[in-house]
Coordinates of C-alpha atoms and ligand atoms in Angstrom, one line a residue:
X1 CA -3.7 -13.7 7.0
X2 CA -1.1 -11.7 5.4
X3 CA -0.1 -11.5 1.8
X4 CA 3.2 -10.9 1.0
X5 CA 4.9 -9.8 -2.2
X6 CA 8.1 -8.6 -3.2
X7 CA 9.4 -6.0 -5.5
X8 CA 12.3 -3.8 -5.7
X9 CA 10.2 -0.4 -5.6
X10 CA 6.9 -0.1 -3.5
X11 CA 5.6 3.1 -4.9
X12 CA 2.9 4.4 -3.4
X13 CA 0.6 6.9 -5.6
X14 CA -0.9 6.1 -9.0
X15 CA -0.9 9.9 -9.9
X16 CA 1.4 11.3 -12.1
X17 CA 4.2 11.0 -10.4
X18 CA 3.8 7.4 -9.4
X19 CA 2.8 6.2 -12.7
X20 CA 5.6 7.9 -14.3
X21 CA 8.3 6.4 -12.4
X22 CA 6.5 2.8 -12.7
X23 CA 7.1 3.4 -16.4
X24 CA 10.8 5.0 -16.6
X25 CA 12.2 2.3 -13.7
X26 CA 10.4 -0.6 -15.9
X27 CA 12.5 0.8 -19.3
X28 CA 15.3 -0.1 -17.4
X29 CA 14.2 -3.4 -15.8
X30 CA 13.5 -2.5 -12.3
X31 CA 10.2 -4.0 -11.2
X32 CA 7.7 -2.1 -9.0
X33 CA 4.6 -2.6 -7.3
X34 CA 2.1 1.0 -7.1
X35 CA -0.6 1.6 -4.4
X36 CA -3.3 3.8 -4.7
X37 CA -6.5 4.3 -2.6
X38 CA -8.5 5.6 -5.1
X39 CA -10.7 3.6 -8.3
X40 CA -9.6 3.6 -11.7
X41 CA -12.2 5.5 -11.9
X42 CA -11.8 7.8 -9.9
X43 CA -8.1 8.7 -10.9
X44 CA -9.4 8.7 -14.5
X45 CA -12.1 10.9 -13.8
X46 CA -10.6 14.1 -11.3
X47 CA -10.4 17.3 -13.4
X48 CA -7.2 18.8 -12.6
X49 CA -5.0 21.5 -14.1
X50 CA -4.0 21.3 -18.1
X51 CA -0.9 23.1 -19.2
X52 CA 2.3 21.0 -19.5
X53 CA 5.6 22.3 -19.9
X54 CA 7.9 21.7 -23.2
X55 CA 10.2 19.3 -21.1
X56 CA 7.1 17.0 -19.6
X57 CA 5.3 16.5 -22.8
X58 CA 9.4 15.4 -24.4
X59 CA 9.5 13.0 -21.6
X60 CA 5.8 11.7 -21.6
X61 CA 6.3 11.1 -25.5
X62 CA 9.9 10.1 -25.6
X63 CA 9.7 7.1 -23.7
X64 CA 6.1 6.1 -24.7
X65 CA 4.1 7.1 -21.7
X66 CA 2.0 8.7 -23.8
X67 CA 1.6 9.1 -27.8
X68 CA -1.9 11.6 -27.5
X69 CA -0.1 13.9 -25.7
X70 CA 1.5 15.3 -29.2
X71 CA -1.3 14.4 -31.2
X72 CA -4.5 15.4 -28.9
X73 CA -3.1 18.1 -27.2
X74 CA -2.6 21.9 -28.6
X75 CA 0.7 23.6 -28.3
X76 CA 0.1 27.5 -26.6
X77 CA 2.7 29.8 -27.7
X78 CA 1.7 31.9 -25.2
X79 CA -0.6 34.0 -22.8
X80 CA -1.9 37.0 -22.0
X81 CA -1.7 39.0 -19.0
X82 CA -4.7 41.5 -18.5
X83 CA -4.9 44.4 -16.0
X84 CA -6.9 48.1 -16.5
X85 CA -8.9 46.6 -19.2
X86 CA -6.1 45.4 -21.6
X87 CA -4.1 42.5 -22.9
X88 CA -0.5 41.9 -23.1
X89 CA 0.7 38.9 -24.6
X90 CA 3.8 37.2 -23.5
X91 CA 5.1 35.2 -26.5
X92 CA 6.9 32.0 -25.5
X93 CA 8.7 31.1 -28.1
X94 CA 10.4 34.1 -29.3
X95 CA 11.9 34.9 -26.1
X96 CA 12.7 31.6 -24.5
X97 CA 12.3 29.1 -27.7
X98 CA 10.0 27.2 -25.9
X99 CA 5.9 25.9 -25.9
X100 CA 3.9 25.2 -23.5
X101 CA 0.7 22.0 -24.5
X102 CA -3.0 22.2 -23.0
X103 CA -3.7 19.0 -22.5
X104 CA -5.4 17.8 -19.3
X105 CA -3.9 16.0 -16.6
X106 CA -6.6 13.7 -16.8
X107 CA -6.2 12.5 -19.9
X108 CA -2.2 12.4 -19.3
X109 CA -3.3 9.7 -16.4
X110 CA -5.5 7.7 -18.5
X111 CA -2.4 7.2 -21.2
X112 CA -0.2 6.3 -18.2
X113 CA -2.5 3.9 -16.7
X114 CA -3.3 2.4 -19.6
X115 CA 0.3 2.1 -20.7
X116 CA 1.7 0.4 -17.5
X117 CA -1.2 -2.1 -17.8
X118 CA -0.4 -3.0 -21.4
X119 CA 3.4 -3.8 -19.8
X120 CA 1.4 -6.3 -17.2
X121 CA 2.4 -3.3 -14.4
X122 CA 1.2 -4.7 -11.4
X123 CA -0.8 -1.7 -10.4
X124 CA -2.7 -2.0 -7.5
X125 CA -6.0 0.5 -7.0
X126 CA -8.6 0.8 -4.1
X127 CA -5.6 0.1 -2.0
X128 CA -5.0 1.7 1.6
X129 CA -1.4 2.1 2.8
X130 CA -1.9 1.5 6.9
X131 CA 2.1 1.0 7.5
X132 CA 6.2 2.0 6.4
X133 CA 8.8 0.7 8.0
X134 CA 12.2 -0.3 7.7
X135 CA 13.0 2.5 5.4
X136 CA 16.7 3.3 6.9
X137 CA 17.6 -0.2 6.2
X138 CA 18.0 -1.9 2.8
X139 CA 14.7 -4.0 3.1
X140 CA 12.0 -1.3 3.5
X141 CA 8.2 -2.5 3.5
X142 CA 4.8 -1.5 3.4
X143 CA 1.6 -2.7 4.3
X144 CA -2.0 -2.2 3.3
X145 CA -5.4 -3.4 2.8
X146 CA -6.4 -4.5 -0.9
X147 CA -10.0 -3.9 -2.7
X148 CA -11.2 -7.6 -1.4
X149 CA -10.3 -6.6 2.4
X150 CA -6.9 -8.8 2.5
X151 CA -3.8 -7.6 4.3
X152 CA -0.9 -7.1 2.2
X153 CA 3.3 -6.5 2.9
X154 CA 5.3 -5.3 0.2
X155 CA 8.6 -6.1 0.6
X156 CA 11.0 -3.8 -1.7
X157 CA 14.5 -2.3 -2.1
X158 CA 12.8 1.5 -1.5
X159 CA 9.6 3.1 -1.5
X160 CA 8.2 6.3 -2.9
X161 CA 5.6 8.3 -1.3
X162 CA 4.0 9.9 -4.6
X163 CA 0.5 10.1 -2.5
X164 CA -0.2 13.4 -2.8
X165 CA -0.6 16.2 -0.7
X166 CA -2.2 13.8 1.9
X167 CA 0.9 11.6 1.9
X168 CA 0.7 8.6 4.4
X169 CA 4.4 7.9 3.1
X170 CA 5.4 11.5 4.1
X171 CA 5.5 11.3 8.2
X172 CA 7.8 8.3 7.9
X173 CA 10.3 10.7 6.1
X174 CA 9.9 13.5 7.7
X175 CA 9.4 12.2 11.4
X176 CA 7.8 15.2 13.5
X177 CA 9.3 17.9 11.7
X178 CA 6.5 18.3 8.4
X179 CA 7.1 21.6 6.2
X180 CA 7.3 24.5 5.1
X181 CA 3.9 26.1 5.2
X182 CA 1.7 29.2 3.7
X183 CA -1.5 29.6 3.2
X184 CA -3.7 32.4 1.5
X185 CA -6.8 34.1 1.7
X186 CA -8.3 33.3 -1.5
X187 CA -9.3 30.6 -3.5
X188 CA -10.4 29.4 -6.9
X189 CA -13.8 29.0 -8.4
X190 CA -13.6 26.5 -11.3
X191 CA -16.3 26.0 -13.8
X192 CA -15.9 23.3 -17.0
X193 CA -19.1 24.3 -19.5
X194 CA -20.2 23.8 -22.8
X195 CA -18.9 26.8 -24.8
X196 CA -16.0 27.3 -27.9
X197 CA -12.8 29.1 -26.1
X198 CA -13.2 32.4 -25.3
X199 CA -9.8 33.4 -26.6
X200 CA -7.1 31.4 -28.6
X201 CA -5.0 31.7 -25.6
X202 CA -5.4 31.5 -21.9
X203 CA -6.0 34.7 -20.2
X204 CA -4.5 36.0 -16.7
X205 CA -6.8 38.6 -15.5
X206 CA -6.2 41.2 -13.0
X207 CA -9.0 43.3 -11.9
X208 CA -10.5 45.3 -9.4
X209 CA -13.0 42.4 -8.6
X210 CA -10.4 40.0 -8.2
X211 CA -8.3 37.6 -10.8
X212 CA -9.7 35.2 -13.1
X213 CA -8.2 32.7 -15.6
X214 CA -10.2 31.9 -19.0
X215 CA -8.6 28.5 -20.1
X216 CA -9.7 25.8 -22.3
X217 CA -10.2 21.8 -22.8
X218 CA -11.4 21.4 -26.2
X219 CA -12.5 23.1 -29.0
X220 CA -16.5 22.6 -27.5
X221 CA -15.3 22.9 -23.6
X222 CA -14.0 25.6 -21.7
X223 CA -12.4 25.6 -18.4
X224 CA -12.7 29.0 -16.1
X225 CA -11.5 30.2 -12.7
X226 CA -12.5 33.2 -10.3
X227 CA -11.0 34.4 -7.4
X228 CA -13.3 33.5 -4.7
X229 CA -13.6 32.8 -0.7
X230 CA -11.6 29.8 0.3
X231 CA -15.4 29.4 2.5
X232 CA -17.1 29.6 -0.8
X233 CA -19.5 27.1 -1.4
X234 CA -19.7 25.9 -5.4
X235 CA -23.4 25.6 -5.1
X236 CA -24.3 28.6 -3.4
X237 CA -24.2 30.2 -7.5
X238 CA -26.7 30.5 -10.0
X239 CA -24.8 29.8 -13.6
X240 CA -26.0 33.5 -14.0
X241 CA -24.1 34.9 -10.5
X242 CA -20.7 32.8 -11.9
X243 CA -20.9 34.9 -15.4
X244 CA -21.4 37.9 -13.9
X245 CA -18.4 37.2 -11.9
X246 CA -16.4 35.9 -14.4
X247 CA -17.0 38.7 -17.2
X248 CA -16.3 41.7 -14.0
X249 CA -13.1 39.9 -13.6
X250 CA -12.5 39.8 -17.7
X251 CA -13.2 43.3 -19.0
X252 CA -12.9 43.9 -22.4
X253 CA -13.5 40.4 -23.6
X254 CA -16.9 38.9 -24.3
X255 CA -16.5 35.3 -22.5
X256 CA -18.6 32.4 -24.8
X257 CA -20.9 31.2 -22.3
X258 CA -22.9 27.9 -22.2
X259 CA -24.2 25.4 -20.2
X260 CA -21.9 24.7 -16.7
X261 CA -21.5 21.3 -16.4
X262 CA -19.0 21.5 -13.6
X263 CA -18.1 23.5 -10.7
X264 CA -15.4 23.1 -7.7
X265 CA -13.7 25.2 -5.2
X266 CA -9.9 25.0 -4.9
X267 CA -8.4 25.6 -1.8
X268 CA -4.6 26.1 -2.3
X269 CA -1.3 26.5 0.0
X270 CA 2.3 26.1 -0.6
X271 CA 3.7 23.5 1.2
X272 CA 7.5 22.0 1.0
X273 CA 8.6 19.1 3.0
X274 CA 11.5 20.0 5.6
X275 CA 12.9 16.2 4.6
X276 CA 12.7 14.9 0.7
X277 CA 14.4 11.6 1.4
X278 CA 15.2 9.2 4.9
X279 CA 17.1 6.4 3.9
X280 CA 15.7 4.1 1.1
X281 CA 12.4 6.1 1.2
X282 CA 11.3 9.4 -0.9
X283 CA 8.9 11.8 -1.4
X284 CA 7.8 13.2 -4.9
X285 CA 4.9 15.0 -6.5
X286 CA 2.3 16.5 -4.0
X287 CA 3.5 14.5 -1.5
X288 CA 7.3 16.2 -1.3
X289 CA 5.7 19.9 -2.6
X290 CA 2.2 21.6 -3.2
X291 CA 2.2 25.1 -5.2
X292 CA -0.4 27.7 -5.8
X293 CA -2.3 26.7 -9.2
X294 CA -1.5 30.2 -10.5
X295 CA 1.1 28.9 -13.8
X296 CA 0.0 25.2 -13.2
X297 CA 3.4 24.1 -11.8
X298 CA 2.1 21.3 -10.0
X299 CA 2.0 18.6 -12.5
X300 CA 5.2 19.4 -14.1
X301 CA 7.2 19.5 -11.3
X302 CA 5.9 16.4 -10.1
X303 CA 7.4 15.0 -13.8
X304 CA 10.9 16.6 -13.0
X305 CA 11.4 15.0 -9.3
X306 CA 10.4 11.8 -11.0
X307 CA 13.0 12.2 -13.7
X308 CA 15.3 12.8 -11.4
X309 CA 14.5 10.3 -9.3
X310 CA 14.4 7.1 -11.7
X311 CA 18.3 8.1 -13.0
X312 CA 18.9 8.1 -8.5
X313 CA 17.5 4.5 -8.4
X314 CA 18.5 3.1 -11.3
X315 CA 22.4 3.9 -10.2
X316 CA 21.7 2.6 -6.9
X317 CA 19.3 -0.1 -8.0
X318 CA 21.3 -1.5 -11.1
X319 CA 25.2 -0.2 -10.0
X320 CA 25.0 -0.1 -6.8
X321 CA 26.0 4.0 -6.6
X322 CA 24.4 5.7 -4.0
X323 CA 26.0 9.2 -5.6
X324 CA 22.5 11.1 -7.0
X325 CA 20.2 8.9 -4.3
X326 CA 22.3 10.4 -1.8
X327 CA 22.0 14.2 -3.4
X328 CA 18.4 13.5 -4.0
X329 CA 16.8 15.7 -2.1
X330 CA 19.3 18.7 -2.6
X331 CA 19.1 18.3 -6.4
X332 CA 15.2 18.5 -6.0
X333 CA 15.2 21.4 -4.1
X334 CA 16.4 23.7 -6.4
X335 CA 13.9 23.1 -8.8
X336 CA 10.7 23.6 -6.1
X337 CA 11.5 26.4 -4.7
X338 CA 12.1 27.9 -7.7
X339 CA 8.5 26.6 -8.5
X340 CA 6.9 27.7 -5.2
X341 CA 8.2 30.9 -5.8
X342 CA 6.9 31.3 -9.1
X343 CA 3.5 30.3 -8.3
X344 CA 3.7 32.5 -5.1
X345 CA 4.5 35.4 -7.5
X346 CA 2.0 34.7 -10.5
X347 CA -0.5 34.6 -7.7
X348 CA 0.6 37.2 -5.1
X349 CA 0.7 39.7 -8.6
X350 CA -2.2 38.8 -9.9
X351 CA -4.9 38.1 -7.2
X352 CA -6.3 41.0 -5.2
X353 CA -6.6 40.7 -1.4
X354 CA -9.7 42.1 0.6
X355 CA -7.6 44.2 3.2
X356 CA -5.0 45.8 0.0
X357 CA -5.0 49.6 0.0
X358 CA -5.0 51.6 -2.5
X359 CA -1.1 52.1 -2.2
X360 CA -0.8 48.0 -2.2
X361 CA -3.2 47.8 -5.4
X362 CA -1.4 51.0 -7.4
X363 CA 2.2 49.1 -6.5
X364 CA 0.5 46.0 -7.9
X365 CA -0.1 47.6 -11.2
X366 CA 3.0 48.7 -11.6
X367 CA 4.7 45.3 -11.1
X368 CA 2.5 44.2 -13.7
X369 CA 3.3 46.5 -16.0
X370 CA 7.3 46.4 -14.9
X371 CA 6.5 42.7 -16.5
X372 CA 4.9 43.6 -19.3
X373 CA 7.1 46.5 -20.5
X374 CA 10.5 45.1 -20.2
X375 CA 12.0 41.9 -22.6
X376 CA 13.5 40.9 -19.5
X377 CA 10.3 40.8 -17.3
X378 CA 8.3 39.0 -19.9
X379 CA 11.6 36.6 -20.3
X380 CA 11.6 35.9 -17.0
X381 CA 8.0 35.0 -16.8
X382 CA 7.7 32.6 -20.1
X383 CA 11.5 31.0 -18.9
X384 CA 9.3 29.9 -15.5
X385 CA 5.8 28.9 -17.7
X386 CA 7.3 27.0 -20.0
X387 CA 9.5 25.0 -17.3
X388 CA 13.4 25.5 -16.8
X389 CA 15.6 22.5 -18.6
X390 CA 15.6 19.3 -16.8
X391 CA 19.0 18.8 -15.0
X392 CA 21.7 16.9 -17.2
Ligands
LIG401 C1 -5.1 25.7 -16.0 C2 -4.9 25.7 -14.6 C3 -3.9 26.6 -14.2 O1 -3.6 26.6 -12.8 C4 -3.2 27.4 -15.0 O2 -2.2 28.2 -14.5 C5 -3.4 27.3 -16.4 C6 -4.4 26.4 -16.8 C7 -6.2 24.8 -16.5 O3 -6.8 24.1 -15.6 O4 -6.5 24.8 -17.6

């Protein structure tokens, strides 16, 4: 036996991006029904990146997704950039009047979730998407298997694949013809341990042994990346192999250490869908767009598609105007590949690649310092941290 139940947006996702959008299309009345796979638990619990732009953390307080963003999280006026042993800070505000806020994506879900729950959202987890159709009519659906084992079919008005970078949404949109695809030769090694931050700000570190990021969590927990294998296997370390890799990758600054109380290897590729939008279905988040972690872009982007997207369907939802529905995915586009490229250039400059030659690592260095030297390099880099204006 079937279940069926009807909304006007089937949004499939209870990420960031589908949460968000459950929360901005409910402001304005429009009911919607959100999918996801995964536990609360599960959601709640997934350590992922931590620095939001200016313009997510307006929008995430503004309209009451979330009130601890402001109060827990710390504002980061900027960052420094090391390479032959010394810092150079990039300061934010003074050359783009902006901020940046460390405050983890986790925590940002757990506000969300628990805000679209206090509304009576009817948010759906441990719930597999088996089916789309119908999406270039006006009476799209989806099907999918609930937590007790029943079938379900959501009938809606449109549906939003905001499922990540393993969309099941995403070949209904894009048919055979997928993305736009790179991949690269390195990875991340990321460690959460007991220790005060290392440095008041994050550090970007270019070395001869590779790059490595020293961020932070809390005043008591630190979060840490090194370049490493994408093969590499996060248990083949002692804690006293990842410190001596962490501090070669960090010369001249004595890393706190403590105890490790999480490792994970992060694989990463950038990925754009050749199709954003078919008909009364869309693609946002990880599921439209993946990007390098280098500059943390992914969230963030993820909140501008979705800002975006909420003013598309409320004028076609509520006015019947199929005007910014309709230049969706070009509007989008902009943004992304402005994002992909960023993220391909933090990490391209930073990271160091086992076949470079020594002409490849001295022209490194000088783009570095061509960054760090010139106001309009260092511009240019905190305009694309701190996250470009949300369209009008
Ligand atoms: C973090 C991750 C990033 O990719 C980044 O650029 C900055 C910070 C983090 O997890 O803290």
């Amino acid at each position: 036996m079937t279940i069926t139940a009807r909304t006007r947006v089937a949004i499939v996702g209870a990420g960031p991006a589908g949460l968000l959008l459950s929360h901005l299309l409910a402001d304005a009345g429009i009911d919607s029904i959100v999918l996801d796979r995964r536990s609360r638990d599960e959601i709640e619990s997934t350590i992922r990146a931590g620095i939001l732009e200016q313009e997510t953390v307006r929008v995430l307080s503004e309209t009451g997704a979330s009130d601890r963003v402001l109060a827990d999280g710390s504002r980061h006026d900027g960052i420094e950039l090391r390479f032959e042993g010394e810092g150079h800070r990039i300061d934010f505000p003074s050359l783009t009047g902006r901020s940046v806020w460390l405050y983890p994506q986790h925590e940002a879900l757990k506000d969300l979730i628990a805000a679209r729950l206090a509304a009576r959202q009817d948010l759906r987890f441990e719930t597999t998407v088996t089916g789309v159709g119908d999406i270039e009519t006006d009476r799209p659906w989806v099907t999918a298997t609930a937590a007790d084992g029943a079938d379900l079919r959501i009938e809606a008005e449109f549906v939003v694949g905001a499922d990540g970078s393993r969309s099941v949404v995403r070949p209904a949109v894009t048919g055979s013809s997928g993305g736009y695809f790179r991949e690269y030769p390195f990875a991340w090694f990321g460690i959460l341990c007991d220790a005060p931050p290392s440095s008041h700000e994050l550090i970007y570190s270019n070395s001869p042994a590779g790059f490595a990021l020293i961020s932070q969590r809390s005043p008591t927990i630190q979060r840490m990346y090194f370049q490493c294998d994408p093969g590499a296997d996060p248990n083949a370390l002692s804690e006293g192999e990842i410190w001596e890799a962490l501090q070669a990758r960090v010369p001249g600054t004595a890393l706190a250490t403590g105890p490790i109380v999480q490792r994970d290897v992060l694989r990463f590729r950038s990925f754009v869908a050749h199709e954003l939008r078919r008909g009364r279905a869309v693609l946002v988040g990880d599921a439209a767009h993946t990007v390098p972690p280098t500059g943390a872009k992914g969230m963030n982007l993820a909140v501008a598609d979705v800002v975006l997207l909420d003013r598309a369907l409320r004028a076609l939802l509520l006015e019947s105007d199929h005007r910014l529905i309709d230049t969706f995915a070009e509007t989008a586009s902009t943004r992304i590949w402005k994002a992909q490229h960023f993220s391909w250039w933090m990490t391209s400059m930073l990271h160091t690649a086992a076949d470079a030659s020594a002409f490849d690592r001295r022209r490194q260095l000088g783009e570095l310092r061509s960054v760090v030297e010139s106001e309009a390099g260092r511009t240019f880099l905190a305009e694309a941290y701190t996250g470009w204006p949300h369209e009008a």
